Amino acid sequence: MEKAGRRTFSRKQVWIAWQRQGSVCALCSRAIPFDLMHGDHIVPWSLGGLTSLENLQALCGSCNARKGNKENPQYVVQPFEVARLRPGNARLRRWQAEAVALVLDTILQEPVLVEACPGAGKTKFGLEVAYRLVEQNLISRVLVVVPTLAIADEWRHSSSPETIESPTLPLHSQREWRAVDPIGNEWLGAIITYQSLLASTEMYLAHATDPGHSTLVIFDEVHHAGVGAAWGVSAQEAFANGATAILSLSGTPFRTKRDQIAFVRSRNGNAFPHYRALLTLMWIPRAT
């Protein structure tokens, strides 16, 4: 037995408890990767509990934070504080307004695909959907999945206070946040790449299923996520049963070999968007 004077469990002890529990969190029973596990006193330290293997349970970060000194924690809905958000001050384009209404009516029943060409305003549209869902207390966490870090930077900039045209949402960036880190109550979620999702699938599953939270996942350029390709497989493993709502965006909702895209309705290689933005370009005759 460990000395009563030591309060913190070693990582070796936490590993033993995690293995003893079947690699799941002792409270929420989710299969959580070891890097996200914490050592917890079954009888709290403040109430005389010893730092011993007999008094150790391995908890995921979210369960450990909610447990505190309570022996019987209750998992309650964790709404995000809307006051931390700010709506955009620019009027939505016609297609954005139409698509927002359709998405809000549908997205809690099934994954939704919206098709719009490059430059149409898909990023602002995605942030608007996220803002509306959080405002209605339907969502309390947002994960945005994008193809590259450069595109992640664009989402981060658009969601920051610097861009007043689109809603301000506090989203982590992979440049200063890792998948093994907790998201934290002051942050709504994170912007990640498909490659990061592939490398840390179980960790993003843990973030999406954080007890008390409802998660919206936005896939930007979802055509990169073929159902049989590595990025598509990891997306399905992380979010098929973990996400409350899934919004997919693409300007080209098909793959070269016409194979199916994750979370997208299709037939014979043709995707069926829930909404397709038809943008009319002004034709200017050539000078003669």
C-alpha positions as a printed NumPy array, in Angstrom:
array([[  0.   ,   0.   ,   0.   ],
       [  1.239,   3.497,  -0.829],
       [  2.082,   6.011,   1.848],
       [ -0.942,   8.063,   2.874],
       [  1.026,  11.282,   2.425],
       [  1.289,  11.009,  -1.386],
       [ -1.766,  12.416,  -3.141],
       [ -1.068,  11.79 ,  -6.844],
       [ -1.23 ,   8.379,  -8.501],
       [  1.643,   7.413, -10.795],
       [  0.971,   6.782, -14.494],
       [  1.927,   3.141, -13.913],
       [ -0.808,   2.825, -11.276],
       [ -3.35 ,   4.48 , -13.553],
       [ -2.351,   2.037, -16.336],
       [ -2.95 ,  -0.916, -14.003],
       [ -6.391,   0.412, -13.052],
       [ -7.264,   1.159, -16.7  ],
       [ -6.328,  -2.385, -17.716],
       [ -8.216,  -3.808, -14.713],
       [-11.357,  -1.956, -15.87 ],
       [-11.143,  -3.311, -19.422],
       [ -9.707,  -0.105, -20.957],
       [-12.868,   1.887, -20.247],
       [-13.689,   4.784, -17.944],
       [-14.944,   3.481, -14.592],
       [-17.9  ,   5.903, -14.559],
       [-19.157,   6.487, -18.106],
       [-17.916,   3.1  , -19.429],
       [-16.604,   4.662, -22.644],
       [-13.566,   3.109, -24.321],
       [-11.109,   5.956, -23.761],
       [ -7.427,   5.943, -24.839],
       [ -4.984,   5.8  , -21.962],
       [ -3.567,   9.276, -22.691],
       [ -6.952,  10.758, -21.695],
       [ -7.269,   8.77 , -18.456],
       [ -6.849,  10.195, -14.955],
       [ -6.229,   8.484, -11.654],
       [ -9.053,   9.126,  -9.192],
       [ -9.499,   8.335,  -5.491],
       [-12.674,   6.245,  -5.052],
       [-12.892,   7.577,  -1.501],
       [-11.817,  11.203,  -2.004],
       [ -8.462,  12.31 ,  -0.647],
       [-10.191,  15.149,   1.209],
       [-12.314,  12.583,   3.05 ],
       [ -9.369,  10.432,   4.101],
       [ -9.001,   8.207,   1.039],
       [ -5.561,   6.677,   0.533],
       [ -3.42 ,   6.859,  -2.591],
       [ -3.467,   3.096,  -3.091],
       [ -4.386,   0.691,  -5.9  ],
       [ -7.331,  -0.461,  -3.799],
       [ -8.673,   3.103,  -3.764],
       [ -7.898,   3.879,  -7.43 ],
       [-10.195,   4.078, -10.422],
       [ -9.226,   5.295, -13.895],
       [-11.539,   8.029, -15.212],
       [-11.632,   9.986, -18.442],
       [-10.83 ,  13.666, -18.033],
       [-14.427,  14.819, -18.285],
       [-15.701,  12.356, -15.654],
       [-12.858,  13.216, -13.312],
       [-13.585,  16.931, -13.605],
       [-17.28 ,  16.443, -12.873],
       [-16.802,  14.007, -10.013],
       [-14.919,  16.302,  -7.637],
       [-15.563,  15.07 ,  -4.107],
       [-18.897,  13.46 ,  -4.964],
       [-19.181,   9.707,  -4.613],
       [-22.216,   9.52 ,  -6.928],
       [-21.695,  12.063,  -9.754],
       [-24.625,  13.035, -11.931],
       [-24.144,  13.632, -15.637],
       [-26.212,  16.608, -16.638],
       [-26.503,  18.494, -19.894],
       [-23.609,  20.911, -20.289],
       [-24.934,  23.832, -22.368],
       [-22.325,  26.225, -23.694],
       [-22.62 ,  29.779, -22.389],
       [-24.1  ,  31.652, -25.342],
       [-22.741,  34.934, -23.993],
       [-19.296,  33.733, -25.062],
       [-20.456,  33.781, -28.689],
       [-21.231,  36.682, -30.996],
       [-23.444,  36.59 , -34.089],
       [-22.112,  37.79 , -37.416],
       [-23.143,  41.296, -38.482],
       [-23.356,  40.619, -42.233],
       [-26.593,  39.615, -43.919],
       [-26.659,  36.044, -45.163],
       [-26.652,  35.439, -48.878],
       [-29.89 ,  34.051, -50.247],
       [-28.565,  30.489, -50.558],
       [-27.091,  30.623, -47.044],
       [-30.396,  31.721, -45.522],
       [-32.328,  29.025, -47.377],
       [-29.815,  26.311, -46.499],
       [-29.642,  27.315, -42.818],
       [-33.407,  26.881, -42.481],
       [-33.27 ,  23.462, -44.164],
       [-30.302,  22.282, -42.106],
       [-31.823,  23.303, -38.767],
       [-34.967,  21.326, -39.612],
       [-33.059,  18.196, -40.637],
       [-29.666,  17.863, -38.987],
       [-30.793,  16.268, -35.723],
       [-32.467,  13.472, -37.702],
       [-29.715,  12.663, -40.227],
       [-26.345,  13.854, -41.564],
       [-26.775,  16.76 , -43.981],
       [-24.772,  17.619, -47.11 ],
       [-24.71 ,  21.139, -48.551],
       [-23.045,  21.707, -51.909],
       [-21.712,  25.14 , -52.855],
       [-18.928,  26.185, -55.187],
       [-15.603,  27.645, -53.96 ],
       [-16.012,  31.244, -52.85 ],
       [-19.741,  30.863, -52.174],
       [-19.307,  31.314, -48.432],
       [-19.334,  27.772, -47.031],
       [-17.176,  28.678, -44.029],
       [-19.455,  31.494, -42.904],
       [-22.44 ,  29.218, -43.525],
       [-20.982,  26.441, -41.364],
       [-20.259,  28.877, -38.537],
       [-23.802,  30.249, -38.809],
       [-25.291,  26.761, -38.45 ],
       [-23.07 ,  26.082, -35.423],
       [-24.039,  29.398, -33.827],
       [-27.772,  28.793, -34.289],
       [-27.578,  25.265, -32.823],
       [-25.609,  26.447, -29.781],
       [-27.957,  29.41 , -29.339],
       [-30.894,  26.972, -29.162],
       [-28.998,  24.765, -26.647],
       [-29.098,  21.865, -29.107],
       [-25.308,  21.659, -29.353],
       [-22.579,  22.376, -26.799],
       [-19.491,  21.232, -28.71 ],
       [-18.281,  21.749, -32.296],
       [-15.548,  19.877, -34.167],
       [-14.631,  21.156, -37.634],
       [-12.668,  18.724, -39.839],
       [-10.732,  20.189, -42.782],
       [ -8.216,  18.88 , -45.367],
       [ -5.183,  21.063, -44.484],
       [ -3.76 ,  23.314, -41.792],
       [ -4.015,  26.248, -44.203],
       [ -7.778,  25.727, -44.467],
       [ -7.915,  25.28 , -40.683],
       [ -6.296,  28.709, -40.366],
       [ -9.025,  30.179, -42.582],
       [-11.75 ,  28.684, -40.359],
       [ -9.977,  29.942, -37.253],
       [ -9.717,  33.442, -38.687],
       [-13.376,  33.452, -39.777],
       [-14.513,  32.31 , -36.311],
       [-12.327,  34.841, -34.467],
       [-13.428,  38.302, -33.224],
       [-11.332,  39.797, -36.035],
       [-13.947,  38.741, -38.603],
       [-17.132,  40.521, -37.585],
       [-19.081,  39.39 , -40.665],
       [-19.359,  35.791, -39.397],
       [-20.205,  34.444, -35.931],
       [-17.452,  34.442, -33.331],
       [-16.961,  30.942, -31.9  ],
       [-14.091,  30.046, -29.526],
       [-12.484,  27.134, -31.368],
       [ -9.072,  25.63 , -30.668],
       [ -6.523,  25.347, -33.475],
       [ -4.107,  22.444, -33.893],
       [ -1.289,  24.979, -33.86 ],
       [ -1.707,  25.436, -30.081],
       [ -3.918,  22.494, -29.028],
       [ -3.451,  18.706, -29.176],
       [ -6.017,  15.944, -29.305],
       [ -4.793,  14.606, -25.95 ],
       [ -5.64 ,  17.929, -24.277],
       [ -9.115,  18.588, -22.831],
       [-11.204,  21.086, -24.773],
       [-12.12 ,  23.034, -21.631],
       [-15.292,  24.841, -20.625],
       [-14.205,  28.185, -22.115],
       [-13.877,  26.684, -25.588],
       [-16.678,  25.49 , -27.818],
       [-14.555,  22.98 , -29.703],
       [-11.7  ,  22.627, -32.155],
       [-10.722,  22.832, -35.816],
       [ -8.773,  19.753, -36.862],
       [ -7.457,  18.103, -40.02 ],
       [ -8.507,  14.77 , -41.5  ],
       [ -4.924,  13.603, -40.921],
       [ -5.135,  14.425, -37.207],
       [ -8.461,  12.598, -37.027],
       [ -6.802,   9.547, -38.585],
       [ -3.887,   9.685, -36.142],
       [ -6.023,  10.208, -33.009],
       [ -9.384,   8.656, -33.848],
       [-10.145,   7.365, -30.347],
       [ -9.306,  10.691, -28.759],
       [-11.711,  12.567, -31.019],
       [-14.345,   9.941, -30.248],
       [-13.77 ,  10.765, -26.582],
       [-14.16 ,  14.505, -27.219],
       [-17.334,  13.98 , -29.267],
       [-18.909,  11.803, -26.562],
       [-17.832,  13.88 , -23.567],
       [-20.549,  13.225, -20.923],
       [-23.203,  15.916, -20.875],
       [-22.183,  17.38 , -24.25 ],
       [-23.914,  17.268, -27.627],
       [-21.486,  17.499, -30.529],
       [-21.837,  18.995, -33.993],
       [-19.24 ,  17.758, -36.493],
       [-18.665,  19.828, -39.638],
       [-16.784,  18.151, -42.487],
       [-15.315,  20.708, -44.875],
       [-14.646,  19.314, -48.382],
       [-16.149,  15.998, -47.284],
       [-15.357,  14.372, -50.636],
       [-11.917,  13.623, -49.16 ],
       [-13.555,  11.095, -46.806],
       [-14.382,   8.042, -48.93 ],
       [-16.08 ,   5.308, -46.909],
       [-13.284,   2.85 , -47.683],
       [-10.394,   5.324, -47.524],
       [ -8.372,   5.938, -44.366],
       [ -9.794,   9.407, -43.691],
       [-13.353,   8.217, -44.221],
       [-12.898,   5.149, -42.021],
       [-11.542,   7.222, -39.129],
       [-14.395,   9.73 , -39.546],
       [-16.96 ,   6.952, -39.259],
       [-15.227,   5.325, -36.294],
       [-15.053,   8.605, -34.393],
       [-18.428,  10.138, -35.18 ],
       [-20.939,   7.631, -36.587],
       [-22.234,   6.932, -33.083],
       [-20.596,   9.8  , -31.228],
       [-21.872,  12.931, -32.941],
       [-25.266,  14.464, -32.236],
       [-25.309,  16.217, -35.624],
       [-23.176,  16.063, -38.781],
       [-22.944,  18.777, -41.439],
       [-20.923,  18.066, -44.585],
       [-19.829,  20.778, -47.007],
       [-18.352,  20.372, -50.484],
       [-18.002,  22.115, -53.799],
       [-17.409,  18.782, -55.581],
       [-19.4  ,  16.059, -53.752],
       [-17.946,  13.107, -55.644],
       [-14.716,  11.111, -55.747],
       [-12.595,  10.274, -58.785],
       [-13.515,   6.581, -58.686],
       [-17.114,   7.399, -57.765],
       [-16.913,   5.495, -54.486],
       [-19.249,   6.503, -51.668],
       [-18.454,   9.379, -49.325],
       [-18.846,   9.009, -45.564],
       [-22.136,  10.41 , -44.208],
       [-23.353,  11.324, -47.707],
       [-26.386,   9.908, -49.519],
       [-25.426,   8.608, -52.948],
       [-26.346,   6.261, -55.779],
       [-23.971,   5.002, -58.497],
       [-21.321,   7.433, -57.338],
       [-23.646,  10.448, -57.429],
       [-24.165,  12.333, -54.175],
       [-27.547,  13.794, -53.304],
       [-27.071,  17.079, -51.452],
       [-29.836,  18.229, -49.143],
       [-29.194,  21.678, -50.594],
       [-27.291,  22.746, -53.716],
       [-26.388,  26.42 , -54.037],
       [-27.036,  27.592, -57.593],
       [-25.035,  30.773, -58.029],
       [-25.593,  32.812, -61.167],
       [-22.529,  34.56 , -62.576],
       [-22.96 ,  37.735, -64.614],
       [-21.945,  37.251, -68.258],
       [-19.846,  40.071, -69.655],
       [-19.394,  40.106, -73.452],
       [-15.897,  40.36 , -74.874],
       [-14.807,  43.665, -76.234],
       [-14.496,  43.551, -80.017]])
